[in-house]
Amino acid sequence: MIDSSSSKKHSPDQPESSGVSLKSKHSKMGKSEDSEKKKKLKDVEISVPIVYGNASFWLGKKASEYQSHKWTVYVRGATNEDLGVVVKRAVFQLHSSFNNPTRVVESAPFELSESGWGEFEIAITLYFHSDVCEKPLNLYHHLKLYPEDESGPMSTKKPVVVESYDEIVFTEPSESFLARVQNHPAVSFPRLPAGFTLPPPVPIEDESKRNRGDTKDHPLSQWFLNFSEADELLQLAAARQQVQAHIAKLRRQIGVIDGQNQQFRSSSDQ
């Protein structure tokens, strides 16, 4: 069974000063003294769409009391781009019962695999390159091992997948950061001021380095959920139809109640 949850939310409020935040939370982080010294681009923001979650496989006949599942927790680009252009390292904080519960991943893909039997919350801290942001960003993911329908049969071939979509928003980025990532597929520019001229891009010596940390050919990629804009629009359209149908049903129920009230008043007046 594949289970999913999307945490992408839209808010009309935008951070007013430079920093980094999750688009769904707008938990703006303050500027450091070093960031004040860098040349900032006013009225510019860039975003990095990300997906974080886990995929877990039941071990079947190999399962034991304390080793029932093998799982992988990860942070990936929304369409499997290499996040290494922005993220320097990721720290995964596991349950205290694990040996060495603080796991550090120094390069993309940012993931780790383990085995166990219990579900728990994993804290994920992302650290960025020095020209991106000095402050880290915290994510929280509840490890999911068992399907929602626990009465149904478990499979050793089809994993339980739980993923959340969000966008890391950088407001007033440094000029060096923008020049370095402006043509990278992991980065998007949702808002640029009118007449703004991008700085010259920084050439990449080895083009293969751009994709060395992507997850397009990842062993789990066939199970990754689709968070594309087209897919999101389809989901919104389906949700809108459900809301409209529910409104129509409520209107019919209100009409029936109004008719009953009118009949009651008529009989009371007689």
PDB file of N, CA and C in Angstrom, residues 212-269:
ATOM      1  N   ARG A 212      25.077  14.079 -10.063  1.00  0.00           N
ATOM      2  CA  ARG A 212      25.654  12.953  -9.333  1.00  0.00           C
ATOM      3  C   ARG A 212      24.841  12.575  -8.093  1.00  0.00           C
ATOM      4  N   GLY A 213      24.041  13.515  -7.589  1.00  0.00           N
ATOM      5  CA  GLY A 213      23.256  13.217  -6.395  1.00  0.00           C
ATOM      6  C   GLY A 213      21.773  13.145  -6.646  1.00  0.00           C
ATOM      7  N   ASP A 214      21.371  13.076  -7.932  1.00  0.00           N
ATOM      8  CA  ASP A 214      19.930  13.013  -8.192  1.00  0.00           C
ATOM      9  C   ASP A 214      19.408  11.610  -7.887  1.00  0.00           C
ATOM     10  N   THR A 215      18.071  11.491  -7.876  1.00  0.00           N
ATOM     11  CA  THR A 215      17.455  10.210  -7.533  1.00  0.00           C
ATOM     12  C   THR A 215      16.595   9.678  -8.679  1.00  0.00           C
ATOM     13  N   LYS A 216      16.890  10.120  -9.904  1.00  0.00           N
ATOM     14  CA  LYS A 216      16.092   9.678 -11.059  1.00  0.00           C
ATOM     15  C   LYS A 216      16.224   8.180 -11.299  1.00  0.00           C
ATOM     16  N   ASP A 217      17.409   7.613 -11.038  1.00  0.00           N
ATOM     17  CA  ASP A 217      17.626   6.180 -11.223  1.00  0.00           C
ATOM     18  C   ASP A 217      17.744   5.456  -9.890  1.00  0.00           C
ATOM     19  N   HIS A 218      17.159   6.032  -8.859  1.00  0.00           N
ATOM     20  CA  HIS A 218      17.218   5.442  -7.524  1.00  0.00           C
ATOM     21  C   HIS A 218      16.456   4.115  -7.500  1.00  0.00           C
ATOM     22  N   PRO A 219      16.937   3.114  -6.746  1.00  0.00           N
ATOM     23  CA  PRO A 219      16.220   1.834  -6.666  1.00  0.00           C
ATOM     24  C   PRO A 219      14.769   1.963  -6.202  1.00  0.00           C
ATOM     25  N   LEU A 220      14.469   3.036  -5.452  1.00  0.00           N
ATOM     26  CA  LEU A 220      13.107   3.239  -4.958  1.00  0.00           C
ATOM     27  C   LEU A 220      12.284   4.181  -5.835  1.00  0.00           C
ATOM     28  N   SER A 221      12.878   4.684  -6.926  1.00  0.00           N
ATOM     29  CA  SER A 221      12.212   5.733  -7.698  1.00  0.00           C
ATOM     30  C   SER A 221      10.859   5.299  -8.255  1.00  0.00           C
ATOM     31  N   GLN A 222      10.696   4.015  -8.538  1.00  0.00           N
ATOM     32  CA  GLN A 222       9.405   3.556  -9.071  1.00  0.00           C
ATOM     33  C   GLN A 222       8.284   3.713  -8.055  1.00  0.00           C
ATOM     34  N   TRP A 223       8.645   3.848  -6.770  1.00  0.00           N
ATOM     35  CA  TRP A 223       7.645   3.990  -5.720  1.00  0.00           C
ATOM     36  C   TRP A 223       7.457   5.431  -5.280  1.00  0.00           C
ATOM     37  N   PHE A 224       8.323   6.333  -5.759  1.00  0.00           N
ATOM     38  CA  PHE A 224       8.196   7.732  -5.364  1.00  0.00           C
ATOM     39  C   PHE A 224       6.868   8.296  -5.867  1.00  0.00           C
ATOM     40  N   LEU A 225       6.282   9.181  -5.072  1.00  0.00           N
ATOM     41  CA  LEU A 225       5.017   9.792  -5.434  1.00  0.00           C
ATOM     42  C   LEU A 225       5.245  10.966  -6.377  1.00  0.00           C
ATOM     43  N   ASN A 226       4.241  11.292  -7.174  1.00  0.00           N
ATOM     44  CA  ASN A 226       4.334  12.365  -8.162  1.00  0.00           C
ATOM     45  C   ASN A 226       3.784  13.650  -7.573  1.00  0.00           C
ATOM     46  N   PHE A 227       4.637  14.642  -7.429  1.00  0.00           N
ATOM     47  CA  PHE A 227       4.221  15.932  -6.891  1.00  0.00           C
ATOM     48  C   PHE A 227       4.347  17.030  -7.951  1.00  0.00           C
ATOM     49  N   SER A 228       4.180  16.674  -9.225  1.00  0.00           N
ATOM     50  CA  SER A 228       4.285  17.663 -10.284  1.00  0.00           C
ATOM     51  C   SER A 228       3.112  18.621 -10.227  1.00  0.00           C
ATOM     52  N   GLU A 229       3.263  19.793 -10.863  1.00  0.00           N
ATOM     53  CA  GLU A 229       2.198  20.787 -10.874  1.00  0.00           C
ATOM     54  C   GLU A 229       0.947  20.246 -11.567  1.00  0.00           C
ATOM     55  N   ALA A 230       1.143  19.483 -12.645  1.00  0.00           N
ATOM     56  CA  ALA A 230      -0.006  18.921 -13.356  1.00  0.00           C
ATOM     57  C   ALA A 230      -0.794  17.982 -12.451  1.00  0.00           C
ATOM     58  N   ASP A 231      -0.062  17.153 -11.726  1.00  0.00           N
ATOM     59  CA  ASP A 231      -0.722  16.226 -10.811  1.00  0.00           C
ATOM     60  C   ASP A 231      -1.456  16.991  -9.722  1.00  0.00           C
ATOM     61  N   GLU A 232      -0.840  18.066  -9.237  1.00  0.00           N
ATOM     62  CA  GLU A 232      -1.474  18.860  -8.197  1.00  0.00           C
ATOM     63  C   GLU A 232      -2.747  19.530  -8.710  1.00  0.00           C
ATOM     64  N   LEU A 233      -2.719  20.024  -9.948  1.00  0.00           N
ATOM     65  CA  LEU A 233      -3.903  20.652 -10.521  1.00  0.00           C
ATOM     66  C   LEU A 233      -5.043  19.652 -10.656  1.00  0.00           C
ATOM     67  N   LEU A 234      -4.719  18.412 -11.043  1.00  0.00           N
ATOM     68  CA  LEU A 234      -5.744  17.387 -11.134  1.00  0.00           C
ATOM     69  C   LEU A 234      -6.353  17.101  -9.762  1.00  0.00           C
ATOM     70  N   GLN A 235      -5.506  17.050  -8.741  1.00  0.00           N
ATOM     71  CA  GLN A 235      -6.007  16.810  -7.392  1.00  0.00           C
ATOM     72  C   GLN A 235      -6.896  17.960  -6.927  1.00  0.00           C
ATOM     73  N   LEU A 236      -6.500  19.202  -7.253  1.00  0.00           N
ATOM     74  CA  LEU A 236      -7.310  20.349  -6.872  1.00  0.00           C
ATOM     75  C   LEU A 236      -8.654  20.332  -7.595  1.00  0.00           C
ATOM     76  N   ALA A 237      -8.648  19.958  -8.888  1.00  0.00           N
ATOM     77  CA  ALA A 237      -9.895  19.895  -9.643  1.00  0.00           C
ATOM     78  C   ALA A 237     -10.832  18.834  -9.064  1.00  0.00           C
ATOM     79  N   ALA A 238     -10.272  17.684  -8.715  1.00  0.00           N
ATOM     80  CA  ALA A 238     -11.082  16.624  -8.120  1.00  0.00           C
ATOM     81  C   ALA A 238     -11.654  17.063  -6.773  1.00  0.00           C
ATOM     82  N   ALA A 239     -10.821  17.749  -5.983  1.00  0.00           N
ATOM     83  CA  ALA A 239     -11.284  18.232  -4.680  1.00  0.00           C
ATOM     84  C   ALA A 239     -12.384  19.274  -4.852  1.00  0.00           C
ATOM     85  N   ARG A 240     -12.240  20.138  -5.864  1.00  0.00           N
ATOM     86  CA  ARG A 240     -13.247  21.166  -6.121  1.00  0.00           C
ATOM     87  C   ARG A 240     -14.581  20.525  -6.496  1.00  0.00           C
ATOM     88  N   GLN A 241     -14.542  19.471  -7.313  1.00  0.00           N
ATOM     89  CA  GLN A 241     -15.767  18.772  -7.690  1.00  0.00           C
ATOM     90  C   GLN A 241     -16.442  18.148  -6.469  1.00  0.00           C
ATOM     91  N   GLN A 242     -15.630  17.593  -5.565  1.00  0.00           N
ATOM     92  CA  GLN A 242     -16.190  17.001  -4.354  1.00  0.00           C
ATOM     93  C   GLN A 242     -16.849  18.058  -3.480  1.00  0.00           C
ATOM     94  N   VAL A 243     -16.217  19.225  -3.370  1.00  0.00           N
ATOM     95  CA  VAL A 243     -16.783  20.311  -2.574  1.00  0.00           C
ATOM     96  C   VAL A 243     -18.093  20.800  -3.194  1.00  0.00           C
ATOM     97  N   GLN A 244     -18.100  20.967  -4.511  1.00  0.00           N
ATOM     98  CA  GLN A 244     -19.312  21.423  -5.183  1.00  0.00           C
ATOM     99  C   GLN A 244     -20.447  20.416  -5.016  1.00  0.00           C
ATOM    100  N   ALA A 245     -20.143  19.132  -5.099  1.00  0.00           N
ATOM    101  CA  ALA A 245     -21.168  18.103  -4.903  1.00  0.00           C
ATOM    102  C   ALA A 245     -21.701  18.135  -3.476  1.00  0.00           C
ATOM    103  N   HIS A 246     -20.790  18.358  -2.527  1.00  0.00           N
ATOM    104  CA  HIS A 246     -21.200  18.430  -1.124  1.00  0.00           C
ATOM    105  C   HIS A 246     -22.092  19.652  -0.886  1.00  0.00           C
ATOM    106  N   ILE A 247     -21.748  20.789  -1.504  1.00  0.00           N
ATOM    107  CA  ILE A 247     -22.571  22.006  -1.373  1.00  0.00           C
ATOM    108  C   ILE A 247     -23.961  21.772  -1.946  1.00  0.00           C
ATOM    109  N   ALA A 248     -24.024  21.121  -3.126  1.00  0.00           N
ATOM    110  CA  ALA A 248     -25.324  20.839  -3.736  1.00  0.00           C
ATOM    111  C   ALA A 248     -26.161  19.939  -2.833  1.00  0.00           C
ATOM    112  N   LYS A 249     -25.535  18.950  -2.206  1.00  0.00           N
ATOM    113  CA  LYS A 249     -26.243  18.058  -1.295  1.00  0.00           C
ATOM    114  C   LYS A 249     -26.783  18.815  -0.089  1.00  0.00           C
ATOM    115  N   LEU A 250     -25.960  19.711   0.457  1.00  0.00           N
ATOM    116  CA  LEU A 250     -26.392  20.503   1.604  1.00  0.00           C
ATOM    117  C   LEU A 250     -27.563  21.415   1.230  1.00  0.00           C
ATOM    118  N   ARG A 251     -27.516  21.985   0.022  1.00  0.00           N
ATOM    119  CA  ARG A 251     -28.605  22.854  -0.426  1.00  0.00           C
ATOM    120  C   ARG A 251     -29.908  22.077  -0.534  1.00  0.00           C
ATOM    121  N   ARG A 252     -29.823  20.834  -1.049  1.00  0.00           N
ATOM    122  CA  ARG A 252     -31.023  20.007  -1.141  1.00  0.00           C
ATOM    123  C   ARG A 252     -31.574  19.695   0.241  1.00  0.00           C
ATOM    124  N   GLN A 253     -30.671  19.402   1.177  1.00  0.00           N
ATOM    125  CA  GLN A 253     -31.114  19.105   2.539  1.00  0.00           C
ATOM    126  C   GLN A 253     -31.752  20.327   3.184  1.00  0.00           C
ATOM    127  N   ILE A 254     -31.171  21.502   2.939  1.00  0.00           N
ATOM    128  CA  ILE A 254     -31.734  22.741   3.487  1.00  0.00           C
ATOM    129  C   ILE A 254     -33.109  23.004   2.880  1.00  0.00           C
ATOM    130  N   GLY A 255     -33.259  22.713   1.550  1.00  0.00           N
ATOM    131  CA  GLY A 255     -34.551  22.894   0.900  1.00  0.00           C
ATOM    132  C   GLY A 255     -35.620  22.006   1.506  1.00  0.00           C
ATOM    133  N   VAL A 256     -35.248  20.754   1.797  1.00  0.00           N
ATOM    134  CA  VAL A 256     -36.193  19.829   2.426  1.00  0.00           C
ATOM    135  C   VAL A 256     -36.603  20.329   3.809  1.00  0.00           C
ATOM    136  N   ILE A 257     -35.609  20.815   4.583  1.00  0.00           N
ATOM    137  CA  ILE A 257     -35.899  21.310   5.930  1.00  0.00           C
ATOM    138  C   ILE A 257     -36.787  22.547   5.866  1.00  0.00           C
ATOM    139  N   ASP A 258     -36.517  23.448   4.902  1.00  0.00           N
ATOM    140  CA  ASP A 258     -37.351  24.646   4.744  1.00  0.00           C
ATOM    141  C   ASP A 258     -38.785  24.261   4.393  1.00  0.00           C
ATOM    142  N   GLY A 259     -38.949  23.262   3.531  1.00  0.00           N
ATOM    143  CA  GLY A 259     -40.292  22.816   3.165  1.00  0.00           C
ATOM    144  C   GLY A 259     -41.043  22.235   4.349  1.00  0.00           C
ATOM    145  N   GLN A 260     -40.312  21.468   5.172  1.00  0.00           N
ATOM    146  CA  GLN A 260     -40.942  20.899   6.367  1.00  0.00           C
ATOM    147  C   GLN A 260     -41.349  22.003   7.341  1.00  0.00           C
ATOM    148  N   ASN A 261     -40.517  23.039   7.461  1.00  0.00           N
ATOM    149  CA  ASN A 261     -40.841  24.145   8.361  1.00  0.00           C
ATOM    150  C   ASN A 261     -42.078  24.897   7.876  1.00  0.00           C
ATOM    151  N   GLN A 262     -42.171  25.094   6.547  1.00  0.00           N
ATOM    152  CA  GLN A 262     -43.340  25.782   6.005  1.00  0.00           C
ATOM    153  C   GLN A 262     -44.611  24.975   6.245  1.00  0.00           C
ATOM    154  N   GLN A 263     -44.542  23.645   6.077  1.00  0.00           N
ATOM    155  CA  GLN A 263     -45.701  22.806   6.345  1.00  0.00           C
ATOM    156  C   GLN A 263     -46.085  22.884   7.820  1.00  0.00           C
ATOM    157  N   PHE A 264     -45.094  22.928   8.697  1.00  0.00           N
ATOM    158  CA  PHE A 264     -45.373  23.004  10.135  1.00  0.00           C
ATOM    159  C   PHE A 264     -46.043  24.311  10.485  1.00  0.00           C
ATOM    160  N   ARG A 265     -45.574  25.429   9.847  1.00  0.00           N
ATOM    161  CA  ARG A 265     -46.192  26.710  10.131  1.00  0.00           C
ATOM    162  C   ARG A 265     -47.636  26.740   9.636  1.00  0.00           C
ATOM    163  N   SER A 266     -47.846  26.164   8.442  1.00  0.00           N
ATOM    164  CA  SER A 266     -49.200  26.151   7.868  1.00  0.00           C
ATOM    165  C   SER A 266     -50.159  25.377   8.765  1.00  0.00           C
ATOM    166  N   SER A 267     -49.751  24.228   9.267  1.00  0.00           N
ATOM    167  CA  SER A 267     -50.611  23.431  10.130  1.00  0.00           C
ATOM    168  C   SER A 267     -50.829  24.113  11.476  1.00  0.00           C
ATOM    169  N   SER A 268     -49.836  24.905  11.936  1.00  0.00           N
ATOM    170  CA  SER A 268     -49.981  25.607  13.207  1.00  0.00           C
ATOM    171  C   SER A 268     -50.971  26.762  13.087  1.00  0.00           C
ATOM    172  N   ASP A 269     -51.022  27.397  11.895  1.00  0.00           N
ATOM    173  CA  ASP A 269     -51.910  28.529  11.711  1.00  0.00           C
ATOM    174  C   ASP A 269     -53.368  28.106  11.582  1.00  0.00           C
TER     175      ASP A 269
END
